[in-house]
Amino acid sequence: MKEDFETRTDLPDWLIEEYQTFHNTVTDKTFPCYFGMNGEKKGELRYAYITKDDWSNLPLALIEFLALFENPKHKRHGLFVFVEPFSPEGTLEDYRQHFWDILQYLHDVDDVKWPMESPRDPDHYLWDFMFHGEPIFAFGNTPAYKQRKTRDLGNAMVIGFQPRKIFEGLKGTKKGGIMSREKVRERVEAWDHLPKHPDISHFGDPEHNEWKQFFIGDDSEPIQGKCPFIHKEMKQKPS
């Protein structure tokens, strides 16, 4: 919770500094994402941090976060994970690789099997990242974004985790979801001075790969190549 940054004495200095940058950015009255802005102002967001080399506390932090949703009042919460800043600052590809390595790590240590109906192949249009039995939208923000300023939340990479259930009523094909999404995207374009990234769509779009939306480019070019994520059931077993 945001109060922890004021009361706890065991947090690293870099984390306190990066949280303050995050707070100042997302509470700016012109910040494009209403949900993030309101969540931060109301104290509804949750936070965790990992160092560049030690991610061992992240699975439990995510499990504890998901447990919040057993109480209906927490239905709009998001978790933001601060990753210790690179020194010197990395390239966008450095952060992209780190992002996918972290998601792969979460998957590899997850002891809850994915539902049978959940696609394992990220190229399937209904693929979604699952952890502890929950479909989750994850997205990376890094200082390497120089054009898409909405994805730059400070000197640290900040990974947002949003369980799909918080989007109930805001799904891609529902009127409320379409209107909310379009308003946010108009504000994003105003901040970034760039058109919507071509890989941005809504979950379930048969012309869309969800994984490409997790870590978009700093330009207006579609992401090429294969998703770095490999489901453990898809990994080749040694012969």
PDB file of C-alpha atoms in Angstrom:
ATOM      1  CA  MET A   1       0.000   0.000   0.000  1.00  0.00           C
ATOM      2  CA  LYS A   2       1.194   3.546  -0.591  1.00  0.00           C
ATOM      3  CA  GLU A   3       1.269   4.261   3.150  1.00  0.00           C
ATOM      4  CA  ASP A   4       4.130   1.753   3.434  1.00  0.00           C
ATOM      5  CA  PHE A   5       6.411   4.163   1.616  1.00  0.00           C
ATOM      6  CA  GLU A   6       5.924   6.654   4.456  1.00  0.00           C
ATOM      7  CA  THR A   7       5.966   4.305   7.450  1.00  0.00           C
ATOM      8  CA  ARG A   8       8.359   1.462   6.660  1.00  0.00           C
ATOM      9  CA  THR A   9      12.062   1.911   7.339  1.00  0.00           C
ATOM     10  CA  ASP A  10      13.306  -1.243   5.593  1.00  0.00           C
ATOM     11  CA  LEU A  11      12.708  -0.148   2.014  1.00  0.00           C
ATOM     12  CA  PRO A  12      15.695   0.659  -0.253  1.00  0.00           C
ATOM     13  CA  ASP A  13      16.279   4.304  -1.136  1.00  0.00           C
ATOM     14  CA  TRP A  14      15.941   3.639  -4.860  1.00  0.00           C
ATOM     15  CA  LEU A  15      12.454   2.217  -4.326  1.00  0.00           C
ATOM     16  CA  ILE A  16      11.231   5.219  -2.351  1.00  0.00           C
ATOM     17  CA  GLU A  17      12.584   7.547  -5.013  1.00  0.00           C
ATOM     18  CA  GLU A  18      11.033   5.568  -7.864  1.00  0.00           C
ATOM     19  CA  TYR A  19       7.680   5.311  -6.130  1.00  0.00           C
ATOM     20  CA  GLN A  20       7.586   9.095  -5.738  1.00  0.00           C
ATOM     21  CA  THR A  21       8.224   9.522  -9.465  1.00  0.00           C
ATOM     22  CA  PHE A  22       5.506   6.968 -10.194  1.00  0.00           C
ATOM     23  CA  HIS A  23       3.069   8.738  -7.877  1.00  0.00           C
ATOM     24  CA  ASN A  24       3.766  12.163  -9.384  1.00  0.00           C
ATOM     25  CA  THR A  25       3.354  10.814 -12.908  1.00  0.00           C
ATOM     26  CA  VAL A  26       0.124   8.871 -12.536  1.00  0.00           C
ATOM     27  CA  THR A  27      -1.590  11.562 -10.445  1.00  0.00           C
ATOM     28  CA  ASP A  28      -0.850  14.289 -12.990  1.00  0.00           C
ATOM     29  CA  LYS A  29      -4.281  15.558 -14.028  1.00  0.00           C
ATOM     30  CA  THR A  30      -3.451  14.939 -17.699  1.00  0.00           C
ATOM     31  CA  PHE A  31      -2.256  11.343 -17.163  1.00  0.00           C
ATOM     32  CA  PRO A  32      -4.126   9.233 -19.730  1.00  0.00           C
ATOM     33  CA  CYS A  33      -5.218   6.271 -17.603  1.00  0.00           C
ATOM     34  CA  TYR A  34      -8.146   7.247 -15.371  1.00  0.00           C
ATOM     35  CA  PHE A  35      -8.070   3.874 -13.630  1.00  0.00           C
ATOM     36  CA  GLY A  36      -4.421   4.170 -12.612  1.00  0.00           C
ATOM     37  CA  MET A  37      -4.863   7.792 -11.558  1.00  0.00           C
ATOM     38  CA  ASN A  38      -7.936   7.130  -9.440  1.00  0.00           C
ATOM     39  CA  GLY A  39      -6.499   3.929  -8.019  1.00  0.00           C
ATOM     40  CA  GLU A  40      -3.363   5.725  -6.835  1.00  0.00           C
ATOM     41  CA  LYS A  41      -5.298   8.657  -5.381  1.00  0.00           C
ATOM     42  CA  LYS A  42      -7.680   6.360  -3.500  1.00  0.00           C
ATOM     43  CA  GLY A  43      -4.909   4.073  -2.251  1.00  0.00           C
ATOM     44  CA  GLU A  44      -6.301   1.124  -4.180  1.00  0.00           C
ATOM     45  CA  LEU A  45      -3.100   0.087  -5.940  1.00  0.00           C
ATOM     46  CA  ARG A  46      -0.676  -2.410  -4.455  1.00  0.00           C
ATOM     47  CA  TYR A  47       3.100  -2.533  -4.840  1.00  0.00           C
ATOM     48  CA  ALA A  48       6.034  -4.919  -4.695  1.00  0.00           C
ATOM     49  CA  TYR A  49       9.676  -4.691  -5.677  1.00  0.00           C
ATOM     50  CA  ILE A  50      12.434  -6.982  -6.838  1.00  0.00           C
ATOM     51  CA  THR A  51      16.130  -6.441  -7.394  1.00  0.00           C
ATOM     52  CA  LYS A  52      17.742  -7.055 -10.756  1.00  0.00           C
ATOM     53  CA  ASP A  53      19.002 -10.455  -9.633  1.00  0.00           C
ATOM     54  CA  ASP A  54      16.582 -11.667  -6.943  1.00  0.00           C
ATOM     55  CA  TRP A  55      12.950 -12.252  -7.883  1.00  0.00           C
ATOM     56  CA  SER A  56      12.191 -14.831  -5.201  1.00  0.00           C
ATOM     57  CA  ASN A  57       9.677 -12.672  -3.299  1.00  0.00           C
ATOM     58  CA  LEU A  58       7.570 -11.940  -6.385  1.00  0.00           C
ATOM     59  CA  PRO A  59       5.496 -15.161  -6.605  1.00  0.00           C
ATOM     60  CA  LEU A  60       4.245 -14.778  -3.028  1.00  0.00           C
ATOM     61  CA  ALA A  61       3.568 -11.067  -3.535  1.00  0.00           C
ATOM     62  CA  LEU A  62       1.441 -11.902  -6.570  1.00  0.00           C
ATOM     63  CA  ILE A  63      -0.399 -14.697  -4.738  1.00  0.00           C
ATOM     64  CA  GLU A  64      -1.182 -12.342  -1.832  1.00  0.00           C
ATOM     65  CA  PHE A  65      -2.359  -9.708  -4.285  1.00  0.00           C
ATOM     66  CA  LEU A  66      -4.690 -12.160  -6.026  1.00  0.00           C
ATOM     67  CA  ALA A  67      -6.136 -13.134  -2.647  1.00  0.00           C
ATOM     68  CA  LEU A  68      -7.479  -9.567  -2.304  1.00  0.00           C
ATOM     69  CA  PHE A  69     -10.075 -10.346  -4.933  1.00  0.00           C
ATOM     70  CA  GLU A  70     -11.867 -12.717  -2.586  1.00  0.00           C
ATOM     71  CA  ASN A  71     -13.317  -9.480  -1.207  1.00  0.00           C
ATOM     72  CA  PRO A  72     -15.561  -7.833  -3.867  1.00  0.00           C
ATOM     73  CA  LYS A  73     -14.533  -4.301  -2.872  1.00  0.00           C
ATOM     74  CA  HIS A  74     -11.074  -4.933  -4.304  1.00  0.00           C
ATOM     75  CA  LYS A  75     -12.283  -5.670  -7.825  1.00  0.00           C
ATOM     76  CA  ARG A  76     -10.428  -2.766  -9.497  1.00  0.00           C
ATOM     77  CA  HIS A  77      -7.024  -3.128  -7.834  1.00  0.00           C
ATOM     78  CA  GLY A  78      -3.757  -3.393  -9.780  1.00  0.00           C
ATOM     79  CA  LEU A  79      -0.283  -4.500  -8.668  1.00  0.00           C
ATOM     80  CA  PHE A  80       2.791  -2.542  -9.738  1.00  0.00           C
ATOM     81  CA  VAL A  81       6.190  -4.161  -9.341  1.00  0.00           C
ATOM     82  CA  PHE A  82       9.286  -1.953  -9.275  1.00  0.00           C
ATOM     83  CA  VAL A  83      12.447  -3.547 -10.667  1.00  0.00           C
ATOM     84  CA  GLU A  84      15.749  -2.195  -9.366  1.00  0.00           C
ATOM     85  CA  PRO A  85      17.026   0.333 -11.945  1.00  0.00           C
ATOM     86  CA  PHE A  86      19.638  -0.688 -14.454  1.00  0.00           C
ATOM     87  CA  SER A  87      22.940   1.175 -14.237  1.00  0.00           C
ATOM     88  CA  PRO A  88      23.552   2.457 -16.783  1.00  0.00           C
ATOM     89  CA  GLU A  89      20.092   2.672 -18.319  1.00  0.00           C
ATOM     90  CA  GLY A  90      19.421  -0.190 -20.714  1.00  0.00           C
ATOM     91  CA  THR A  91      17.993  -0.289 -24.204  1.00  0.00           C
ATOM     92  CA  LEU A  92      14.353  -1.068 -24.820  1.00  0.00           C
ATOM     93  CA  GLU A  93      15.383  -4.581 -25.848  1.00  0.00           C
ATOM     94  CA  ASP A  94      17.306  -5.040 -22.564  1.00  0.00           C
ATOM     95  CA  TYR A  95      14.171  -4.246 -20.604  1.00  0.00           C
ATOM     96  CA  ARG A  96      11.969  -6.295 -22.916  1.00  0.00           C
ATOM     97  CA  GLN A  97      14.135  -9.374 -22.331  1.00  0.00           C
ATOM     98  CA  HIS A  98      14.152  -8.747 -18.571  1.00  0.00           C
ATOM     99  CA  PHE A  99      10.362  -8.369 -18.590  1.00  0.00           C
ATOM    100  CA  TRP A 100       9.805 -11.682 -20.359  1.00  0.00           C
ATOM    101  CA  ASP A 101      12.414 -13.418 -18.210  1.00  0.00           C
ATOM    102  CA  ILE A 102      10.447 -12.335 -15.122  1.00  0.00           C
ATOM    103  CA  LEU A 103       7.142 -13.593 -16.554  1.00  0.00           C
ATOM    104  CA  GLN A 104       8.827 -16.848 -17.554  1.00  0.00           C
ATOM    105  CA  TYR A 105      10.190 -17.211 -14.014  1.00  0.00           C
ATOM    106  CA  LEU A 106       6.720 -16.685 -12.549  1.00  0.00           C
ATOM    107  CA  HIS A 107       5.332 -19.347 -14.850  1.00  0.00           C
ATOM    108  CA  ASP A 108       8.142 -21.814 -14.150  1.00  0.00           C
ATOM    109  CA  VAL A 109       7.622 -21.643 -10.352  1.00  0.00           C
ATOM    110  CA  ASP A 110       3.820 -21.609 -10.548  1.00  0.00           C
ATOM    111  CA  ASP A 111       2.418 -24.850  -9.131  1.00  0.00           C
ATOM    112  CA  VAL A 112      -1.138 -24.302 -10.405  1.00  0.00           C
ATOM    113  CA  LYS A 113      -1.774 -25.976 -13.735  1.00  0.00           C
ATOM    114  CA  TRP A 114      -3.386 -23.913 -16.483  1.00  0.00           C
ATOM    115  CA  PRO A 115      -6.966 -24.866 -17.375  1.00  0.00           C
ATOM    116  CA  MET A 116      -7.220 -27.310 -20.272  1.00  0.00           C
ATOM    117  CA  GLU A 117      -9.062 -24.754 -22.399  1.00  0.00           C
ATOM    118  CA  SER A 118      -6.346 -22.082 -22.001  1.00  0.00           C
ATOM    119  CA  PRO A 119      -4.074 -21.941 -25.087  1.00  0.00           C
ATOM    120  CA  ARG A 120      -0.409 -22.668 -24.363  1.00  0.00           C
ATOM    121  CA  ASP A 121       0.844 -21.064 -27.570  1.00  0.00           C
ATOM    122  CA  PRO A 122       1.152 -17.235 -27.416  1.00  0.00           C
ATOM    123  CA  ASP A 123       0.379 -17.074 -31.137  1.00  0.00           C
ATOM    124  CA  HIS A 124      -3.173 -18.239 -30.417  1.00  0.00           C
ATOM    125  CA  TYR A 125      -5.450 -15.197 -30.290  1.00  0.00           C
ATOM    126  CA  LEU A 126      -6.985 -16.373 -26.995  1.00  0.00           C
ATOM    127  CA  TRP A 127      -3.634 -16.914 -25.269  1.00  0.00           C
ATOM    128  CA  ASP A 128      -3.352 -15.160 -21.927  1.00  0.00           C
ATOM    129  CA  PHE A 129      -0.746 -15.181 -19.171  1.00  0.00           C
ATOM    130  CA  MET A 130      -1.878 -17.269 -16.218  1.00  0.00           C
ATOM    131  CA  PHE A 131      -0.540 -17.320 -12.679  1.00  0.00           C
ATOM    132  CA  HIS A 132      -1.966 -19.180  -9.683  1.00  0.00           C
ATOM    133  CA  GLY A 133      -4.983 -20.081 -11.775  1.00  0.00           C
ATOM    134  CA  GLU A 134      -5.813 -16.494 -12.785  1.00  0.00           C
ATOM    135  CA  PRO A 135      -5.561 -14.881 -16.234  1.00  0.00           C
ATOM    136  CA  ILE A 136      -3.528 -11.688 -15.866  1.00  0.00           C
ATOM    137  CA  PHE A 137      -2.699  -8.809 -18.160  1.00  0.00           C
ATOM    138  CA  ALA A 138       0.906  -7.695 -17.575  1.00  0.00           C
ATOM    139  CA  PHE A 139       2.546  -4.656 -19.123  1.00  0.00           C
ATOM    140  CA  GLY A 140       6.031  -3.200 -19.009  1.00  0.00           C
ATOM    141  CA  ASN A 141       6.996   0.440 -18.427  1.00  0.00           C
ATOM    142  CA  THR A 142      10.638   1.523 -18.691  1.00  0.00           C
ATOM    143  CA  PRO A 143      12.847   4.622 -18.961  1.00  0.00           C
ATOM    144  CA  ALA A 144      13.908   3.396 -22.418  1.00  0.00           C
ATOM    145  CA  TYR A 145      10.614   4.636 -23.843  1.00  0.00           C
ATOM    146  CA  LYS A 146      11.570   7.988 -25.354  1.00  0.00           C
ATOM    147  CA  GLN A 147       8.548   8.589 -27.586  1.00  0.00           C
ATOM    148  CA  ARG A 148       5.769   6.700 -25.808  1.00  0.00           C
ATOM    149  CA  LYS A 149       6.032   8.738 -22.614  1.00  0.00           C
ATOM    150  CA  THR A 150       3.015   7.010 -21.073  1.00  0.00           C
ATOM    151  CA  ARG A 151       5.212   3.913 -20.732  1.00  0.00           C
ATOM    152  CA  ASP A 152       7.984   5.789 -18.880  1.00  0.00           C
ATOM    153  CA  LEU A 153       7.232   5.847 -15.148  1.00  0.00           C
ATOM    154  CA  GLY A 154      10.720   6.619 -13.843  1.00  0.00           C
ATOM    155  CA  ASN A 155      14.245   5.191 -13.804  1.00  0.00           C
ATOM    156  CA  ALA A 156      13.037   1.702 -12.905  1.00  0.00           C
ATOM    157  CA  MET A 157      11.149  -0.775 -15.004  1.00  0.00           C
ATOM    158  CA  VAL A 158       7.657  -0.955 -13.537  1.00  0.00           C
ATOM    159  CA  ILE A 159       5.548  -4.002 -14.382  1.00  0.00           C
ATOM    160  CA  GLY A 160       1.807  -3.695 -14.004  1.00  0.00           C
ATOM    161  CA  PHE A 161      -0.266  -6.799 -13.217  1.00  0.00           C
ATOM    162  CA  GLN A 162      -4.013  -6.587 -13.754  1.00  0.00           C
ATOM    163  CA  PRO A 163      -6.166  -9.695 -13.263  1.00  0.00           C
ATOM    164  CA  ARG A 164      -8.661 -10.033 -16.092  1.00  0.00           C
ATOM    165  CA  LYS A 165     -11.510  -9.961 -13.596  1.00  0.00           C
ATOM    166  CA  ILE A 166     -10.993  -6.222 -12.990  1.00  0.00           C
ATOM    167  CA  PHE A 167     -12.111  -5.616 -16.564  1.00  0.00           C
ATOM    168  CA  GLU A 168     -15.576  -7.073 -15.993  1.00  0.00           C
ATOM    169  CA  GLY A 169     -18.000  -4.696 -17.660  1.00  0.00           C
ATOM    170  CA  LEU A 170     -15.151  -3.121 -19.614  1.00  0.00           C
ATOM    171  CA  LYS A 171     -14.529  -5.915 -22.099  1.00  0.00           C
ATOM    172  CA  GLY A 172     -13.632  -5.144 -25.678  1.00  0.00           C
ATOM    173  CA  THR A 173     -17.028  -5.701 -27.230  1.00  0.00           C
ATOM    174  CA  LYS A 174     -19.156  -4.098 -24.518  1.00  0.00           C
ATOM    175  CA  LYS A 175     -20.287  -0.511 -24.994  1.00  0.00           C
ATOM    176  CA  GLY A 176     -18.839   0.702 -21.688  1.00  0.00           C
ATOM    177  CA  GLY A 177     -15.548  -1.000 -22.413  1.00  0.00           C
ATOM    178  CA  ILE A 178     -15.296   0.466 -25.896  1.00  0.00           C
ATOM    179  CA  MET A 179     -16.049   3.994 -24.665  1.00  0.00           C
ATOM    180  CA  SER A 180     -13.648   3.796 -21.691  1.00  0.00           C
ATOM    181  CA  ARG A 181     -10.873   2.370 -23.833  1.00  0.00           C
ATOM    182  CA  GLU A 182     -11.279   4.962 -26.565  1.00  0.00           C
ATOM    183  CA  LYS A 183     -11.177   7.838 -24.071  1.00  0.00           C
ATOM    184  CA  VAL A 184      -7.966   6.510 -22.563  1.00  0.00           C
ATOM    185  CA  ARG A 185      -6.412   5.945 -25.989  1.00  0.00           C
ATOM    186  CA  GLU A 186      -7.205   9.484 -27.098  1.00  0.00           C
ATOM    187  CA  ARG A 187      -5.394  10.783 -24.003  1.00  0.00           C
ATOM    188  CA  VAL A 188      -2.481   8.407 -24.617  1.00  0.00           C
ATOM    189  CA  GLU A 189      -2.064   9.753 -28.146  1.00  0.00           C
ATOM    190  CA  ALA A 190      -2.073  13.301 -26.778  1.00  0.00           C
ATOM    191  CA  TRP A 191       0.670  12.442 -24.258  1.00  0.00           C
ATOM    192  CA  ASP A 192       2.800  10.461 -26.667  1.00  0.00           C
ATOM    193  CA  HIS A 193       2.220  12.584 -29.784  1.00  0.00           C
ATOM    194  CA  LEU A 194       2.033   9.260 -31.593  1.00  0.00           C
ATOM    195  CA  PRO A 195      -0.881   7.268 -32.965  1.00  0.00           C
ATOM    196  CA  LYS A 196      -2.056   4.191 -31.079  1.00  0.00           C
ATOM    197  CA  HIS A 197       0.484   1.390 -31.370  1.00  0.00           C
ATOM    198  CA  PRO A 198      -0.681  -1.094 -34.037  1.00  0.00           C
ATOM    199  CA  ASP A 199      -0.410  -4.018 -31.590  1.00  0.00           C
ATOM    200  CA  ILE A 200      -2.919  -2.465 -29.172  1.00  0.00           C
ATOM    201  CA  SER A 201      -6.334  -4.065 -29.376  1.00  0.00           C
ATOM    202  CA  HIS A 202      -8.710  -5.908 -27.039  1.00  0.00           C
ATOM    203  CA  PHE A 203      -8.488  -9.419 -25.690  1.00  0.00           C
ATOM    204  CA  GLY A 204     -10.299 -11.889 -27.918  1.00  0.00           C
ATOM    205  CA  ASP A 205      -9.650 -10.037 -31.172  1.00  0.00           C
ATOM    206  CA  PRO A 206      -8.908 -12.868 -33.661  1.00  0.00           C
ATOM    207  CA  GLU A 207      -6.543 -10.552 -35.565  1.00  0.00           C
ATOM    208  CA  HIS A 208      -4.577  -9.778 -32.438  1.00  0.00           C
ATOM    209  CA  ASN A 209      -1.826 -11.428 -30.364  1.00  0.00           C
ATOM    210  CA  GLU A 210      -2.216 -10.469 -26.721  1.00  0.00           C
ATOM    211  CA  TRP A 211       1.447 -10.979 -25.859  1.00  0.00           C
ATOM    212  CA  LYS A 212       2.461  -8.136 -28.186  1.00  0.00           C
ATOM    213  CA  GLN A 213       0.459  -5.722 -26.056  1.00  0.00           C
ATOM    214  CA  PHE A 214       2.391  -6.696 -22.911  1.00  0.00           C
ATOM    215  CA  PHE A 215       5.520  -4.829 -24.031  1.00  0.00           C
ATOM    216  CA  ILE A 216       4.920  -2.583 -27.017  1.00  0.00           C
ATOM    217  CA  GLY A 217       7.519  -0.850 -29.151  1.00  0.00           C
ATOM    218  CA  ASP A 218       8.610   2.761 -28.840  1.00  0.00           C
ATOM    219  CA  ASP A 219       7.381   3.449 -32.360  1.00  0.00           C
ATOM    220  CA  SER A 220       4.438   2.683 -34.619  1.00  0.00           C
ATOM    221  CA  GLU A 221       5.764  -0.551 -36.123  1.00  0.00           C
ATOM    222  CA  PRO A 222       4.121  -3.933 -35.412  1.00  0.00           C
ATOM    223  CA  ILE A 223       6.230  -6.277 -33.281  1.00  0.00           C
ATOM    224  CA  GLN A 224       7.824  -9.058 -35.330  1.00  0.00           C
ATOM    225  CA  GLY A 225       9.019 -12.517 -34.369  1.00  0.00           C
ATOM    226  CA  LYS A 226       7.987 -15.073 -31.785  1.00  0.00           C
ATOM    227  CA  CYS A 227       6.916 -14.473 -28.214  1.00  0.00           C
ATOM    228  CA  PRO A 228       9.792 -15.181 -25.775  1.00  0.00           C
ATOM    229  CA  PHE A 229       7.406 -16.932 -23.360  1.00  0.00           C
ATOM    230  CA  ILE A 230       7.345 -20.756 -23.505  1.00  0.00           C
ATOM    231  CA  HIS A 231       4.749 -22.714 -21.589  1.00  0.00           C
ATOM    232  CA  LYS A 232       6.408 -25.442 -19.537  1.00  0.00           C
ATOM    233  CA  GLU A 233       4.289 -28.073 -21.301  1.00  0.00           C
ATOM    234  CA  MET A 234       5.669 -26.855 -24.657  1.00  0.00           C
ATOM    235  CA  LYS A 235       9.322 -27.163 -23.689  1.00  0.00           C
ATOM    236  CA  GLN A 236      11.072 -30.108 -25.264  1.00  0.00           C
ATOM    237  CA  LYS A 237      11.921 -32.822 -22.795  1.00  0.00           C
ATOM    238  CA  PRO A 238      15.424 -34.277 -22.999  1.00  0.00           C
ATOM    239  CA  SER A 239      15.499 -37.538 -24.917  1.00  0.00           C
TER     240      SER A 239
END
